[in-house]
Amino acid sequence: MALSPEIIIFFLCLFISILRYPKNLYFKYLPYFIILTFMSIRYNYGDGESYRIIFKYIKDGVDVYGIEPLYVLLNKISPDFNLIIIFTSIAFVLAIFFVISRTLNYRQRGLALLVMTLHPYILMVNMSAIRQSIAIILFLVGVYIANNYKKIYFLPFVLLGFLFHKSAIVLLPIFFIINKQHFCTKIKMIIFFCTILFVSLKETLFKLVEFSMVVFGLNNINYISYLNNGNENSSLSVLLSFLVMIFFMLVGDAVERKNAVYVKLSILAMVFEALQGSVQQFGRISMYFLPFLMLSIPLILRNNNNQMKIKFFNKSFILNYKWCCFVEVLFVFIFIWKLIGFMTPYFAYHTVFEM
């Protein structure tokens, strides 16, 4: 496990600032500043070295195959690769701040930041996947804008994201579920059992993904190699994804309808995370949806009523504040477990000061 002193210090500082977050308004910017600093001073984290080489090739006039035009343009206008790291870090943190501050109250925001930083596929992996991280924040902001203003505004954000990372094209169908309605029981049952079916039929799912990649024009060497690398999620990870999916299906309807889309996208995040147990490529798709956990979990567990409402068919059950705290702790432990498994030597954190 590549858990460096810098990462430990980061989490300690963030945790302390989050504890003060709802009590002192002067602290409302501090957690974001800590996250921004942590992201901005990283060096060759994950795919960082590969992106540094791509930057050099672009600067030397070499035609880099498979790199999207807006990312190429960003490299051309930037005098130094470290400035790209800083720019993408600022964009990421500003997008997170914008959505969290406009969706959640102060009591909920601390939990949102904790979810974002502890879940390795929301913050940690985005520091590695630089191109896709831009597409992810555009998707996040696009969903918020479309949900609160006009639905049609979603499309330009996705198309802009596509010009940074081709995989964003698969997000276009999300346009049809951006509304202020929760999934009905029948839709939830279809989603749940279809997910079980596809997880069971690994070869069929693999062929379906291959065909979809051809249709969406994602069958270049980078995506094909990622599809065939064989690093699927473990059985335990898949089981946890199903349990979290059931959680959102049972208690998500208690969230106000104006925020229903965040719960729906969290359910889809768990679907793609579960499917990652059969085909690794779904990990790339789940990365777009996982950031919505930082909205849906606080909306469910830290609501104004301090209770959790479980809806099962036509029956409802109310759980008190202690159960909310218990589930909150469970989520923290699950995300820490995922983080420990994620921090391999490939994702060892280094700073620019060490180089």
C-alpha positions as semicolon CSV with decimal commas, in nm:
position;residue;x (nm);y (nm);z (nm)
1;M;0,000;0,000;0,000
2;A;0,140;0,339;-0,105
3;L;0,011;0,546;0,185
4;S;0,265;0,828;0,208
5;P;0,307;1,078;0,495
6;E;0,173;1,351;0,264
7;I;-0,157;1,162;0,222
8;I;-0,188;1,109;0,598
9;I;-0,123;1,479;0,664
10;F;-0,376;1,572;0,393
11;F;-0,653;1,364;0,549
12;L;-0,576;1,490;0,900
13;C;-0,587;1,855;0,790
14;L;-0,903;1,798;0,590
15;F;-1,075;1,612;0,873
16;I;-0,995;1,889;1,124
17;S;-1,121;2,158;0,884
18;I;-1,439;1,958;0,817
19;L;-1,510;1,930;1,190
20;R;-1,505;2,309;1,212
21;Y;-1,696;2,349;0,885
22;P;-2,054;2,377;1,016
23;K;-1,952;2,570;1,329
24;N;-1,743;2,850;1,187
25;L;-1,818;3,014;0,852
26;Y;-1,456;3,128;0,825
27;F;-1,374;2,763;0,760
28;K;-1,610;2,729;0,465
29;Y;-1,327;2,776;0,212
30;L;-1,046;2,604;0,403
31;P;-1,128;2,240;0,309
32;Y;-1,137;2,335;-0,060
33;F;-0,804;2,516;-0,027
34;I;-0,651;2,206;0,135
35;I;-0,784;1,984;-0,146
36;L;-0,660;2,229;-0,411
37;T;-0,312;2,240;-0,258
38;F;-0,298;1,860;-0,236
39;M;-0,397;1,826;-0,602
40;S;-0,179;2,109;-0,736
41;I;0,156;2,000;-0,590
42;R;0,138;1,636;-0,705
43;Y;0,409;1,506;-0,936
44;N;0,376;1,214;-1,181
45;Y;0,086;1,069;-0,985
46;G;-0,068;0,765;-1,156
47;D;-0,082;0,844;-1,529
48;G;0,097;1,174;-1,464
49;E;0,423;1,061;-1,619
50;S;0,245;0,951;-1,938
51;Y;0,069;1,288;-1,961
52;R;0,402;1,462;-1,910
53;I;0,544;1,269;-2,209
54;I;0,235;1,357;-2,417
55;F;0,291;1,725;-2,328
56;K;0,650;1,702;-2,454
57;Y;0,541;1,534;-2,779
58;I;0,278;1,800;-2,846
59;K;0,528;2,078;-2,777
60;D;0,772;1,910;-3,019
61;G;0,505;1,906;-3,290
62;V;0,453;1,529;-3,283
63;D;0,102;1,418;-3,386
64;V;-0,027;1,227;-3,080
65;Y;-0,284;0,968;-3,186
66;G;-0,607;0,936;-2,987
67;I;-0,575;1,257;-2,783
68;E;-0,883;1,479;-2,798
69;P;-0,856;1,826;-2,960
70;L;-0,930;2,045;-2,657
71;Y;-0,672;1,864;-2,446
72;V;-0,418;1,907;-2,727
73;L;-0,505;2,279;-2,739
74;L;-0,462;2,305;-2,359
75;N;-0,113;2,155;-2,394
76;K;-0,021;2,388;-2,679
77;I;-0,113;2,707;-2,495
78;S;0,042;2,601;-2,164
79;P;0,413;2,689;-2,126
80;D;0,467;2,419;-1,862
81;F;0,301;2,086;-1,778
82;N;0,278;2,178;-1,409
83;L;0,048;2,464;-1,509
84;I;-0,189;2,208;-1,662
85;I;-0,192;2,024;-1,330
86;I;-0,272;2,349;-1,148
87;F;-0,538;2,452;-1,401
88;T;-0,722;2,117;-1,391
89;S;-0,698;2,111;-1,010
90;I;-0,853;2,459;-0,985
91;A;-1,128;2,361;-1,229
92;F;-1,203;2,044;-1,031
93;V;-1,220;2,219;-0,692
94;L;-1,427;2,511;-0,826
95;A;-1,678;2,270;-0,981
96;I;-1,705;2,074;-0,655
97;F;-1,747;2,393;-0,453
98;F;-2,009;2,528;-0,694
99;V;-2,227;2,217;-0,687
100;I;-2,190;2,138;-0,315
101;S;-2,251;2,496;-0,196
102;R;-2,562;2,532;-0,412
103;T;-2,712;2,192;-0,331
104;L;-2,626;2,114;0,033
105;N;-2,658;2,302;0,361
106;Y;-2,365;2,354;0,598
107;R;-2,450;2,047;0,803
108;Q;-2,439;1,829;0,491
109;R;-2,130;1,975;0,324
110;G;-1,876;1,826;0,564
111;L;-2,002;1,473;0,491
112;A;-1,998;1,550;0,117
113;L;-1,629;1,648;0,134
114;L;-1,551;1,337;0,338
115;V;-1,721;1,113;0,079
116;M;-1,540;1,291;-0,205
117;T;-1,194;1,249;-0,054
118;L;-1,230;0,901;0,096
119;H;-1,382;0,734;-0,209
120;P;-1,074;0,669;-0,425
121;Y;-1,264;0,694;-0,754
122;I;-1,388;1,046;-0,689
123;L;-1,073;1,238;-0,595
124;M;-0,767;1,013;-0,604
125;V;-0,825;0,855;-0,944
126;N;-0,923;1,189;-1,098
127;M;-0,577;1,321;-1,014
128;S;-0,443;1,048;-1,243
129;A;-0,702;1,059;-1,524
130;I;-0,639;1,423;-1,616
131;R;-0,833;1,434;-1,945
132;Q;-1,130;1,244;-1,810
133;S;-1,133;1,448;-1,488
134;I;-1,215;1,756;-1,698
135;A;-1,499;1,568;-1,870
136;I;-1,625;1,448;-1,529
137;I;-1,651;1,796;-1,378
138;L;-1,822;1,923;-1,694
139;F;-2,076;1,640;-1,656
140;L;-2,124;1,721;-1,287
141;V;-2,184;2,091;-1,350
142;G;-2,393;2,013;-1,659
143;V;-2,631;1,794;-1,459
144;Y;-2,667;2,062;-1,191
145;I;-2,735;2,339;-1,448
146;A;-2,982;2,123;-1,643
147;N;-3,163;2,014;-1,326
148;N;-3,200;2,368;-1,192
149;Y;-3,252;2,565;-1,512
150;K;-3,321;2,414;-1,855
151;K;-3,271;2,051;-1,944
152;I;-3,124;2,135;-2,285
153;Y;-2,821;2,297;-2,115
154;F;-2,696;1,948;-2,034
155;L;-2,598;1,873;-2,395
156;P;-2,327;2,138;-2,450
157;F;-2,152;2,032;-2,128
158;V;-2,138;1,669;-2,244
159;L;-2,022;1,763;-2,593
160;L;-1,753;1,987;-2,445
161;G;-1,647;1,698;-2,221
162;F;-1,631;1,474;-2,530
163;L;-1,368;1,707;-2,675
164;F;-1,153;1,635;-2,368
165;H;-1,231;1,264;-2,337
166;K;-1,420;1,058;-2,595
167;S;-1,585;0,837;-2,333
168;A;-1,814;1,130;-2,238
169;I;-2,025;1,053;-2,545
170;V;-2,190;0,763;-2,357
171;L;-2,342;1,018;-2,118
172;L;-2,585;1,159;-2,375
173;P;-2,873;0,921;-2,277
174;I;-2,865;1,069;-1,924
175;F;-3,049;1,364;-2,081
176;F;-3,371;1,160;-2,061
177;I;-3,358;1,102;-1,684
178;I;-3,279;1,460;-1,584
179;N;-3,607;1,551;-1,421
180;K;-3,757;1,598;-1,078
181;Q;-3,893;1,245;-1,051
182;H;-3,751;0,942;-0,869
183;F;-3,722;0,604;-1,037
184;C;-4,049;0,416;-0,994
185;T;-4,047;0,071;-0,831
186;K;-4,070;-0,111;-1,166
187;I;-3,769;0,075;-1,307
188;K;-3,569;-0,002;-0,992
189;M;-3,653;-0,372;-1,019
190;I;-3,554;-0,378;-1,386
191;I;-3,224;-0,204;-1,312
192;F;-3,146;-0,437;-1,021
193;F;-3,222;-0,768;-1,191
194;C;-3,066;-0,666;-1,524
195;T;-2,747;-0,579;-1,336
196;I;-2,746;-0,923;-1,172
197;L;-2,805;-1,082;-1,513
198;F;-2,520;-0,898;-1,684
199;V;-2,278;-0,962;-1,397
200;S;-2,360;-1,334;-1,434
201;L;-2,320;-1,335;-1,815
202;K;-1,963;-1,210;-1,830
203;E;-1,884;-1,317;-2,189
204;T;-2,208;-1,173;-2,326
205;L;-2,145;-0,846;-2,144
206;F;-1,789;-0,834;-2,277
207;K;-1,906;-0,873;-2,637
208;L;-2,177;-0,612;-2,583
209;V;-1,916;-0,365;-2,454
210;E;-1,690;-0,439;-2,754
211;F;-1,980;-0,370;-2,992
212;S;-2,074;-0,049;-2,806
213;M;-1,715;0,075;-2,827
214;V;-1,727;0,035;-3,206
215;V;-2,062;0,218;-3,226
216;F;-1,938;0,510;-3,015
217;G;-1,597;0,522;-3,185
218;L;-1,409;0,424;-2,870
219;N;-1,228;0,124;-3,018
220;N;-0,880;0,279;-3,030
221;I;-0,574;0,111;-2,881
222;N;-0,601;0,288;-2,544
223;Y;-0,959;0,181;-2,475
224;I;-0,907;-0,171;-2,615
225;S;-0,605;-0,230;-2,389
226;Y;-0,805;-0,104;-2,090
227;L;-1,090;-0,339;-2,183
228;N;-0,859;-0,640;-2,194
229;N;-0,645;-0,575;-1,888
230;G;-0,855;-0,815;-1,678
231;N;-0,845;-0,619;-1,349
232;E;-1,209;-0,666;-1,255
233;N;-1,353;-0,577;-0,914
234;S;-1,347;-0,848;-0,648
235;S;-1,658;-1,044;-0,547
236;L;-1,671;-0,855;-0,218
237;S;-1,653;-0,521;-0,398
238;V;-1,937;-0,627;-0,631
239;L;-2,147;-0,738;-0,332
240;L;-2,091;-0,400;-0,162
241;S;-2,196;-0,223;-0,481
242;F;-2,522;-0,417;-0,483
243;L;-2,584;-0,340;-0,114
244;V;-2,526;0,033;-0,168
245;M;-2,749;0,019;-0,476
246;I;-3,027;-0,136;-0,266
247;F;-2,974;0,135;-0,004
248;F;-3,032;0,412;-0,259
249;M;-3,333;0,231;-0,402
250;L;-3,495;0,189;-0,060
251;V;-3,426;0,528;0,099
252;G;-3,355;0,758;-0,197
253;D;-3,721;0,850;-0,250
254;A;-3,711;1,048;0,075
255;V;-3,488;1,306;-0,095
256;E;-3,678;1,606;-0,227
257;R;-3,781;1,571;-0,589
258;K;-3,576;1,873;-0,690
259;N;-3,267;1,664;-0,603
260;A;-3,400;1,329;-0,729
261;V;-3,160;1,319;-1,023
262;Y;-2,859;1,290;-0,789
263;V;-3,007;0,977;-0,631
264;K;-3,081;0,827;-0,974
265;L;-2,725;0,889;-1,088
266;S;-2,593;0,736;-0,764
267;I;-2,793;0,421;-0,838
268;L;-2,638;0,409;-1,186
269;A;-2,295;0,459;-1,028
270;M;-2,349;0,140;-0,829
271;V;-2,474;-0,041;-1,140
272;F;-2,156;0,035;-1,332
273;E;-1,941;-0,038;-1,027
274;A;-2,107;-0,381;-0,996
275;L;-2,063;-0,447;-1,370
276;Q;-1,695;-0,368;-1,324
277;G;-1,680;-0,709;-1,155
278;S;-1,721;-0,861;-1,503
279;V;-1,573;-0,599;-1,738
280;Q;-1,311;-0,352;-1,621
281;Q;-1,415;-0,096;-1,883
282;F;-1,719;-0,006;-1,672
283;G;-1,480;0,151;-1,424
284;R;-1,428;0,434;-1,672
285;I;-1,805;0,487;-1,692
286;S;-1,865;0,467;-1,317
287;M;-1,613;0,748;-1,266
288;Y;-1,864;0,991;-1,420
289;F;-2,140;0,891;-1,177
290;L;-1,956;0,835;-0,848
291;P;-1,920;1,210;-0,766
292;F;-2,298;1,221;-0,719
293;L;-2,254;1,008;-0,406
294;M;-2,118;1,318;-0,233
295;L;-2,459;1,480;-0,290
296;S;-2,702;1,192;-0,243
297;I;-2,549;1,044;0,076
298;P;-2,565;1,372;0,277
299;L;-2,912;1,449;0,137
300;I;-3,033;1,113;0,271
301;L;-2,844;1,087;0,602
302;R;-2,831;1,451;0,713
303;N;-3,179;1,573;0,626
304;N;-3,372;1,828;0,832
305;N;-3,582;1,558;1,000
306;N;-3,277;1,369;1,131
307;Q;-3,433;1,041;1,024
308;M;-3,415;0,788;0,744
309;K;-3,729;0,678;0,562
310;I;-3,723;0,334;0,403
311;K;-3,981;0,274;0,133
312;F;-4,044;-0,088;0,032
313;F;-4,325;-0,122;-0,222
314;N;-4,627;0,033;-0,045
315;K;-4,484;0,022;0,307
316;S;-4,267;0,282;0,478
317;F;-4,040;0,254;0,783
318;I;-3,884;0,541;0,975
319;L;-3,539;0,502;1,135
320;N;-3,414;0,755;1,385
321;Y;-3,099;0,969;1,395
322;K;-2,887;0,692;1,551
323;W;-2,945;0,475;1,245
324;C;-2,840;0,765;1,021
325;C;-2,514;0,793;1,215
326;F;-2,462;0,416;1,197
327;V;-2,506;0,411;0,818
328;E;-2,280;0,715;0,785
329;V;-2,003;0,531;0,974
330;L;-2,056;0,224;0,755
331;F;-2,007;0,433;0,442
332;V;-1,686;0,581;0,585
333;F;-1,548;0,233;0,658
334;I;-1,643;0,107;0,311
335;F;-1,470;0,401;0,141
336;I;-1,160;0,365;0,361
337;W;-1,144;-0,003;0,267
338;K;-1,167;0,089;-0,101
339;L;-0,901;0,359;-0,054
340;I;-0,656;0,117;0,109
341;G;-0,699;-0,127;-0,180
342;F;-0,658;0,155;-0,432
343;M;-0,331;0,296;-0,297
344;T;-0,093;0,069;-0,487
345;P;0,265;0,175;-0,573
346;Y;0,138;0,300;-0,910
347;F;-0,065;0,562;-0,724
348;A;0,215;0,659;-0,486
349;Y;0,183;1,029;-0,408
350;H;0,484;1,253;-0,473
351;T;0,509;1,629;-0,465
352;V;0,692;1,871;-0,692
353;F;0,919;1,952;-0,397
354;E;1,061;1,599;-0,399
355;M;1,180;1,621;-0,761
